[in-house]
Tab-separated table of C-alpha atoms in Angstrom:
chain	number	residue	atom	x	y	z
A	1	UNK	CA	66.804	-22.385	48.623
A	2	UNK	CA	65.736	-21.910	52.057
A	3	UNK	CA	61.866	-20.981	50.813
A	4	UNK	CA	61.579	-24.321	48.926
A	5	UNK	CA	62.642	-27.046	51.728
A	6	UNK	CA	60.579	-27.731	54.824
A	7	UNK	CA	60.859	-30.283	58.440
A	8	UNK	CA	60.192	-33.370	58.135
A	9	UNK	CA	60.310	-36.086	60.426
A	10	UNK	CA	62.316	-38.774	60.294
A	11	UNK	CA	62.946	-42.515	61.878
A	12	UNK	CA	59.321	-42.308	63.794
A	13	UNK	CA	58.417	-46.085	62.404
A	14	UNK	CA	60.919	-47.221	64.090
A	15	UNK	CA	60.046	-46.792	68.138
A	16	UNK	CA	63.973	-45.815	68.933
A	17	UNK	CA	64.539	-42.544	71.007
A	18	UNK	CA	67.604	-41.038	68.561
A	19	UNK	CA	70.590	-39.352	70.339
A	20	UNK	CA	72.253	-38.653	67.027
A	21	UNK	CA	72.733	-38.096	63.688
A	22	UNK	CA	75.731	-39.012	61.416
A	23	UNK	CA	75.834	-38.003	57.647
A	24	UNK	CA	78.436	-39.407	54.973
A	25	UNK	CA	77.586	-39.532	50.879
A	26	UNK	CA	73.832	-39.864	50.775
A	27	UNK	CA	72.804	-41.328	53.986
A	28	UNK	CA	71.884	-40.116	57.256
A	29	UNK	CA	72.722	-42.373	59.953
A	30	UNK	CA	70.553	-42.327	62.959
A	31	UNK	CA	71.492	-43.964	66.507
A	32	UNK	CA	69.990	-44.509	69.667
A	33	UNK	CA	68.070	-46.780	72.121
A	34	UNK	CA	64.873	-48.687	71.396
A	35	UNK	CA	62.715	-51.094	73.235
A	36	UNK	CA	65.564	-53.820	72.730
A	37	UNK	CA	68.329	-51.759	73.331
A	38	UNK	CA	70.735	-49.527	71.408
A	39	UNK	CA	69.802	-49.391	67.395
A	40	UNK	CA	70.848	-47.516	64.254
A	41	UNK	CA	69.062	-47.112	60.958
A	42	UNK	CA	70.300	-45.691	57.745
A	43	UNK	CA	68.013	-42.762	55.677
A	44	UNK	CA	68.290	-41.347	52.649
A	45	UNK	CA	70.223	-38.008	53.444
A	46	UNK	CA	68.046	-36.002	50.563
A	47	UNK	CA	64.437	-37.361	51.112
A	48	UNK	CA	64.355	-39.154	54.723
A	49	UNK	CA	62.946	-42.110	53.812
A	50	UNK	CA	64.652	-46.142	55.211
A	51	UNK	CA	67.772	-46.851	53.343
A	52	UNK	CA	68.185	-49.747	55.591
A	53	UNK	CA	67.134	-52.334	58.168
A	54	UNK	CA	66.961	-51.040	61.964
A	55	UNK	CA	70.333	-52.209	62.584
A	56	UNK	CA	71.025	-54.005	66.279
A	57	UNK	CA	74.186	-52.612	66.987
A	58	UNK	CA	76.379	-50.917	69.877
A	59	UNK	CA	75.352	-47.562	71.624
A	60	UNK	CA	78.515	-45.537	70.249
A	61	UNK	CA	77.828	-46.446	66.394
A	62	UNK	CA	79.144	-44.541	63.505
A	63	UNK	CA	78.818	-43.895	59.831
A	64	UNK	CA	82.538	-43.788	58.113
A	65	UNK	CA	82.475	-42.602	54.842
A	66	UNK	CA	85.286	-44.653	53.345
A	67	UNK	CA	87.541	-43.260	50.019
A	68	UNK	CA	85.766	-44.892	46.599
A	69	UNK	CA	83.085	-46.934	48.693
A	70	UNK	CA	79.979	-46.249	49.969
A	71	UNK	CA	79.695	-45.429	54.488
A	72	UNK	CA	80.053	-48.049	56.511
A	73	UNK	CA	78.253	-48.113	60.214
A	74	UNK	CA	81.366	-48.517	61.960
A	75	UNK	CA	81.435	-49.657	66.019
A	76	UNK	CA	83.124	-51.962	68.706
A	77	UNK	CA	82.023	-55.077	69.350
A	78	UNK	CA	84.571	-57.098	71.658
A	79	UNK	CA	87.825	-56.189	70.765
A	80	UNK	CA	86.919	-56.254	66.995
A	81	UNK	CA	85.915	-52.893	65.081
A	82	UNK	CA	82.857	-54.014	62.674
A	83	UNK	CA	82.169	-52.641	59.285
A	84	UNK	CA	78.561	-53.028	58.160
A	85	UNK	CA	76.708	-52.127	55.484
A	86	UNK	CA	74.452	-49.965	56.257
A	87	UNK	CA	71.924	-50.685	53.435
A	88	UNK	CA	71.173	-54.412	54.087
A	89	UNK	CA	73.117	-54.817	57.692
A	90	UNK	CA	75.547	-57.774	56.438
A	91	UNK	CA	78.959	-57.171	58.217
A	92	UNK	CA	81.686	-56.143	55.431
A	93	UNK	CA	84.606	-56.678	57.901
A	94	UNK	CA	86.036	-57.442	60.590
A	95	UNK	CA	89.182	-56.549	61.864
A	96	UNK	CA	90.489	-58.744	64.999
A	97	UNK	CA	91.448	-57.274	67.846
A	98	UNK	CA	91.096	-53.705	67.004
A	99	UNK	CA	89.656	-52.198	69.815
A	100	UNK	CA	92.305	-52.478	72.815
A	101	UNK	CA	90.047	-51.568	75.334
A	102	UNK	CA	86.498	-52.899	77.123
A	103	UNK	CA	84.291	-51.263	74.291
A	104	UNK	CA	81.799	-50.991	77.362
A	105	UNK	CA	83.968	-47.951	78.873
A	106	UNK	CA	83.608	-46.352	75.476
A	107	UNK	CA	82.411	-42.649	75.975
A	108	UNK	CA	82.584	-40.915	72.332
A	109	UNK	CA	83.901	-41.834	68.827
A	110	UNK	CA	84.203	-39.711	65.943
A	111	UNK	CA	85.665	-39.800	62.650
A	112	UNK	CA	88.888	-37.971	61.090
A	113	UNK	CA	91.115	-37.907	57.980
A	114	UNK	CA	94.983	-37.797	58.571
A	115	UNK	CA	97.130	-38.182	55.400
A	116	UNK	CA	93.784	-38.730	53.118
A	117	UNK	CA	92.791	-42.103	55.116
A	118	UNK	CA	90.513	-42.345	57.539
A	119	UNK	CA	90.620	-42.829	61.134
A	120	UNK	CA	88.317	-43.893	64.089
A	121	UNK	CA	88.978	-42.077	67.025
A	122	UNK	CA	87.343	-43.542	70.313
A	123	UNK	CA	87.684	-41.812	73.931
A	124	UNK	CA	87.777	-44.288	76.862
A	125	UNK	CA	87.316	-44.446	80.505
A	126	UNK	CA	87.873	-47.384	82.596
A	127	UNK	CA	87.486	-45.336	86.118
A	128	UNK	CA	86.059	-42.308	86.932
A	129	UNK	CA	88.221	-39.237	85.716
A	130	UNK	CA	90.813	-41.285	84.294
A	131	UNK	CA	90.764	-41.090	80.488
A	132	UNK	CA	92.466	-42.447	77.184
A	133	UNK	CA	92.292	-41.284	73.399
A	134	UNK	CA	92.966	-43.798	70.699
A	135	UNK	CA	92.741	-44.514	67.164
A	136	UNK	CA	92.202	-47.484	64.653
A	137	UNK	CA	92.984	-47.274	60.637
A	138	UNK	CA	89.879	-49.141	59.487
A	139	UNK	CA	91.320	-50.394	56.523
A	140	UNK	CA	94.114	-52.638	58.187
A	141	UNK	CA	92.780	-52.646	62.312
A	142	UNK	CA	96.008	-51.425	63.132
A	143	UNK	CA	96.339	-48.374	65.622
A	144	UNK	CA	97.721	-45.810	65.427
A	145	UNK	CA	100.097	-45.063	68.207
A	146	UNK	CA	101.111	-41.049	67.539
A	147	UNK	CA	97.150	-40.851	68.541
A	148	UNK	CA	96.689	-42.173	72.157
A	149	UNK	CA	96.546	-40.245	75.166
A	150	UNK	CA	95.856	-40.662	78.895
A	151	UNK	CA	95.068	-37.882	81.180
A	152	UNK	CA	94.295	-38.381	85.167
A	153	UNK	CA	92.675	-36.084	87.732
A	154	UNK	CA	93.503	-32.683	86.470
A	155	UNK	CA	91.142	-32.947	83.914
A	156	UNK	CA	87.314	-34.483	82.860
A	157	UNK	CA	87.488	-35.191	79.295
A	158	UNK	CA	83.429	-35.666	77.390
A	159	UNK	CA	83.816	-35.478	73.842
A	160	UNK	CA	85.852	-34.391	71.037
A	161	UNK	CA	85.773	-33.059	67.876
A	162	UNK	CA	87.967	-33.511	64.663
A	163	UNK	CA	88.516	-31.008	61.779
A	164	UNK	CA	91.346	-32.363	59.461
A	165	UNK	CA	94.669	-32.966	60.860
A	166	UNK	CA	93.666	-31.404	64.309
A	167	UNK	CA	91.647	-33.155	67.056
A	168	UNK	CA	89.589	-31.038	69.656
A	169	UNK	CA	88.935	-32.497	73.119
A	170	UNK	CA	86.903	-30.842	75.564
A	171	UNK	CA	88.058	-30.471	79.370
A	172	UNK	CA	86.983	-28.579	82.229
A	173	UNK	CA	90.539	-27.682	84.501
A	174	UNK	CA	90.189	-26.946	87.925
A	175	UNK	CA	91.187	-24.079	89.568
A	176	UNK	CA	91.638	-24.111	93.260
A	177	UNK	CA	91.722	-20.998	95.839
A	178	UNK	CA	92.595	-20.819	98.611
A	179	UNK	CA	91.263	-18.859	101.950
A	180	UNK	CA	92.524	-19.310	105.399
A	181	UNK	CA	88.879	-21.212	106.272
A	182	UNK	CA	88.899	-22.724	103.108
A	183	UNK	CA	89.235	-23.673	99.242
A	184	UNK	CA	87.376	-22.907	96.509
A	185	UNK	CA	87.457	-24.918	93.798
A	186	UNK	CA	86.964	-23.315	90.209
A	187	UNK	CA	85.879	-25.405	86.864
A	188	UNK	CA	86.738	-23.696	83.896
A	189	UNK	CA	85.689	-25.072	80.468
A	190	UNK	CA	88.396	-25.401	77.748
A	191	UNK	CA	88.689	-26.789	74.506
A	192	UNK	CA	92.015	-28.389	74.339
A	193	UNK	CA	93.753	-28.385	70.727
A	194	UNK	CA	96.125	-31.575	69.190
A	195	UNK	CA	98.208	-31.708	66.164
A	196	UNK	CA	97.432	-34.983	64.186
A	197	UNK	CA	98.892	-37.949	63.855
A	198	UNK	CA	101.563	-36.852	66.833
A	199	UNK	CA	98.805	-35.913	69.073
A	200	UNK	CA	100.801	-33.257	70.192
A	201	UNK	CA	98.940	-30.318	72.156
A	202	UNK	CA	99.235	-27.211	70.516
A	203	UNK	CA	96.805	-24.837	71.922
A	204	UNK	CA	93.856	-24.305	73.893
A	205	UNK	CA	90.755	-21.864	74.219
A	206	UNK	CA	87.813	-21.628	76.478
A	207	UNK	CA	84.553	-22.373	75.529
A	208	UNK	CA	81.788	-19.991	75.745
A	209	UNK	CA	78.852	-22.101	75.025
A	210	UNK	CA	77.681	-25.314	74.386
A	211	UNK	CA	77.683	-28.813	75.487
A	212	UNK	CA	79.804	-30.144	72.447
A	213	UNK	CA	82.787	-28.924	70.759
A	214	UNK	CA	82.043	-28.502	67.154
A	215	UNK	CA	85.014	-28.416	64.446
A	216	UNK	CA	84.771	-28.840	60.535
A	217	UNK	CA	87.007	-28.469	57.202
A	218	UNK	CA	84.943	-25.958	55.715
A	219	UNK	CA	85.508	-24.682	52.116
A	220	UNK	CA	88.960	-26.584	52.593
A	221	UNK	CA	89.852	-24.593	55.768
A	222	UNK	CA	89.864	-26.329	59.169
A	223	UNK	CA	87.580	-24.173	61.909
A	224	UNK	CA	86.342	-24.556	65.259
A	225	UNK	CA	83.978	-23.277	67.357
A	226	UNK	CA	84.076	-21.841	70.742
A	227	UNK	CA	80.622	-21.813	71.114
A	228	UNK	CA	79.435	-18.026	69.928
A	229	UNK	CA	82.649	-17.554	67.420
A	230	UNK	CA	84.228	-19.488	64.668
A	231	UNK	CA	88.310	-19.939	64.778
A	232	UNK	CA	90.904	-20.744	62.411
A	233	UNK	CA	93.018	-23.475	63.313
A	234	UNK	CA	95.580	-24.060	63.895
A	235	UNK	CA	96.327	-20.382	65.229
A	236	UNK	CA	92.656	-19.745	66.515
A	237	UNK	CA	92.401	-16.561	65.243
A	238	UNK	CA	88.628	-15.406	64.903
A	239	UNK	CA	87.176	-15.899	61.569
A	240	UNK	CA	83.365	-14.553	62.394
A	241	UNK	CA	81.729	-13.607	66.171
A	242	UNK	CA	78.127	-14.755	66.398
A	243	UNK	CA	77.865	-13.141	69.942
A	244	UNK	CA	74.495	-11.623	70.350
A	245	UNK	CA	73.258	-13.371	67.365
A	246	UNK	CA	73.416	-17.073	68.316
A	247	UNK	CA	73.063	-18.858	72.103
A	248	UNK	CA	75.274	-21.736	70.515
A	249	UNK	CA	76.856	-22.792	67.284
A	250	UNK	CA	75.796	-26.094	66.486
A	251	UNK	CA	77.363	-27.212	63.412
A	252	UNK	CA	80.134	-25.637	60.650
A	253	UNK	CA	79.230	-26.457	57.163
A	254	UNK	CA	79.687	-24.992	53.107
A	255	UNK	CA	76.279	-24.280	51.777
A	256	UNK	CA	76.798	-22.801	47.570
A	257	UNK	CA	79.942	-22.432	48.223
A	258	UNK	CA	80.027	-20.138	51.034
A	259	UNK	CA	81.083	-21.068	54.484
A	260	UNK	CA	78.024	-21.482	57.370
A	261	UNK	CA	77.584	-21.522	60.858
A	262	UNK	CA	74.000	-23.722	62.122
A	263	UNK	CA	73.588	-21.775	64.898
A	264	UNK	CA	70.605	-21.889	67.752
A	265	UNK	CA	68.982	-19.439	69.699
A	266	UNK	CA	66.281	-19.049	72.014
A	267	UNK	CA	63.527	-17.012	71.234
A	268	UNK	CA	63.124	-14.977	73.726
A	269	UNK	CA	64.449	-15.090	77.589
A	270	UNK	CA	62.395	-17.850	79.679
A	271	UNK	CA	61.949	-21.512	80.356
A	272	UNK	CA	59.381	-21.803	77.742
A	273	UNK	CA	61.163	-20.462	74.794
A	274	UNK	CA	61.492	-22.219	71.682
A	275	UNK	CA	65.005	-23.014	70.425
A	276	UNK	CA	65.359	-21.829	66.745
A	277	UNK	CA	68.266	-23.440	64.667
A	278	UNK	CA	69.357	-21.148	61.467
A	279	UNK	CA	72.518	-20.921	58.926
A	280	UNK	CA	74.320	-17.709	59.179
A	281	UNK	CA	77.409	-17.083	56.682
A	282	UNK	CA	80.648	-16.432	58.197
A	283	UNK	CA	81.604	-13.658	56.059
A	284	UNK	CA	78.135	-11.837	57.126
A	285	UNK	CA	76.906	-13.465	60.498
A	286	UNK	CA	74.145	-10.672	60.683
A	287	UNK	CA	72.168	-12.705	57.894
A	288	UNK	CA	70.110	-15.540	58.426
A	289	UNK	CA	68.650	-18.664	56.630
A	290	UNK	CA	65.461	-20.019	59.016
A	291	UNK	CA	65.596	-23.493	59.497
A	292	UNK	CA	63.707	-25.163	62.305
A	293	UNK	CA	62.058	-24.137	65.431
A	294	UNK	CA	61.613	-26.789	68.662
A	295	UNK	CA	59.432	-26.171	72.102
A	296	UNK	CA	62.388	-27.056	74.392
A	297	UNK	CA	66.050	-28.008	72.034
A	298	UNK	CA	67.764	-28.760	69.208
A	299	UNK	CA	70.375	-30.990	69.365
A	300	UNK	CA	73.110	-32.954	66.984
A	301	UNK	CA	73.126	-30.856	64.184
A	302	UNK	CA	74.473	-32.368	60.953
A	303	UNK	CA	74.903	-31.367	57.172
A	304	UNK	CA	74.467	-33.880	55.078
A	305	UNK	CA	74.450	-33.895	50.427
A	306	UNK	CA	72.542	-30.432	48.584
A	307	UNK	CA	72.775	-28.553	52.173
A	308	UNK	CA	70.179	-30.931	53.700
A	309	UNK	CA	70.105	-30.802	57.543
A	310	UNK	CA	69.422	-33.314	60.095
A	311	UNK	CA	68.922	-32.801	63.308
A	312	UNK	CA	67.317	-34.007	66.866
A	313	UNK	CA	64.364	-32.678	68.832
A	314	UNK	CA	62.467	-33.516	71.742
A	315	UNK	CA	59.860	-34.696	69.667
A	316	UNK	CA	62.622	-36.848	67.668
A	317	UNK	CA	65.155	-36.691	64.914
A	318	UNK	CA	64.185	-34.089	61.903
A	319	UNK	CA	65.258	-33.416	58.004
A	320	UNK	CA	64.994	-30.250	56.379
A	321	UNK	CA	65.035	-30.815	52.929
């Protein structure tokens, strides 16, 4: 498989500096900032090329793949959650009064699945390390209450990933000691773990690399990522150790079947090293599928139909296919 695809780029006609990628049925959803301001443009997942109109939409756009339909580029505008089509831009629906919150204190959204409907999940912050998790059902606007959460002080909440019926949110606690001419104060990167739709907390591990937490249902089994190893969830019990192998595991797919991790590494030690992005299979991470190689990163990794993958560079957003 690997010997017949290649890189190609993708979204250069369209002047927009892409900060990610979103995949759902055959598209690729790309957003990010243009001349104008924030944009999004749908692609065809298998070949790259416009499935859409350069959409003029919110920065925190997403592509929900509803049940029986096609996606829908899903995002906060007011206090209404929009549905638009992603192939000709014409709004499908929208559902009054949605989005509780200013949408501009938005800092993340992400999709997830609880009790085979989907969700959007949105993480808010109205002042500085005070934060608050909530959810919208997209068919009916309504929220869902069993899914908000406020945290103050103790922690600063990023991002957050979903895989299934658990949500992953990202913190970094601080630890303070204390000397007798002074304090030191200690941040220690967690990934916090919540039962869905209570939102209940049921675990926690620390991260060992990476910016983002990454979590997927893979081959029907919910995982997560610590950064260098893959866990089960929900008793995050290690499923594969990429330690030594990979700087940072980027994104959890099912390629033929078999589960993957699309993992990154540097090529050698230095400032000028390349980052190379590769699939390694859980059951045997010592084996590796090339993908991609970038001067300086790789970034927002996602799998999208056939085991295509999209993904960002400095040099802008890329499809190997």
């Amino acid at each position: 498989m690997a010997d017949e695809r290649a890189v190609h780029p993708v979204g250069e006609e369209s002047g927009v500096r892409w900060e990610e990628t979103w995949t759902a049925g055959d598209l690729l959803l790309l957003t990010g900032y243009g001349p104008g301001g924030p944009r999004a443009r749908a692609y065809d997942a298998r070949t790259g090329d416009p499935a859409g109109p350069l959409l003029d939409t919110p920065p925190l756009s997403l592509l929900l793949d509803t049940p029986g339909g096609d996606p829908s580029v899903a995002h906060a505008e007011g206090h209404d959650l929009v549905l638009r089509d992603p192939r000709t831009g014409r709004v499908r629906e929208r559902l009054a009064g949605a989005v509780p919150w200013d949408p501009e204190h938005l800092l993340h959204v992400r999709v997830a699945e609880v009790a085979g409907r989907p969700l959007v999940l949105f993480l808010d912050s109205d002042t500085p390390r005070s934060y608050a998790r909530w959810a919208v059902d997209p068919a009916t606007g309504a929220p869902v209450d069993e899914l908000r959460g406020a945290w103050n002080c103790d922690h600063e909440h990023e991002r957050f990933a979903v895989a299934g019926p658990y949500l992953v949110v990202q913190a970094h606690e601080e630890e303070a000691y204390f000397f007798d001419d002074g304090v030191d104060i200690c941040y220690n990167s967690m990934l916090h773990l919540h039962g869905m739709p209570s939102g209940e907390r049921i675990g926690e591990v620390e991260r060992r690399a990476g910016w983002h937490p990454v979590a997927a249902v893979v081959g029907g089994r919910p995982l997560l990522s610590d950064g260098r190893r893959v866990l089960s969830l929900p008793d995050l019990e290690v499923v594969a150790d990429f330690e030594g192998l990979a700087d940072e595991i980027a994104a959890l797919a099912e390629w033929d079947g078999e589960p993957v991790a699309l993992a990154t590494r540097r090529a050698w030690r230095g400032a000028d090293a390349p980052d190379i992005l590769e699939a390694r299979p859980l059951a045997r991470p010592q084996e590796s599928t090339p993908i991609a190689h970038s001067p300086r990163y790789i970034d927002s990794v996602s799998v999208g139909p056939d085991g295509t993958v999209a993904f960002l560079t400095e040099s802008g957003a890329r499809l190997w296919a």
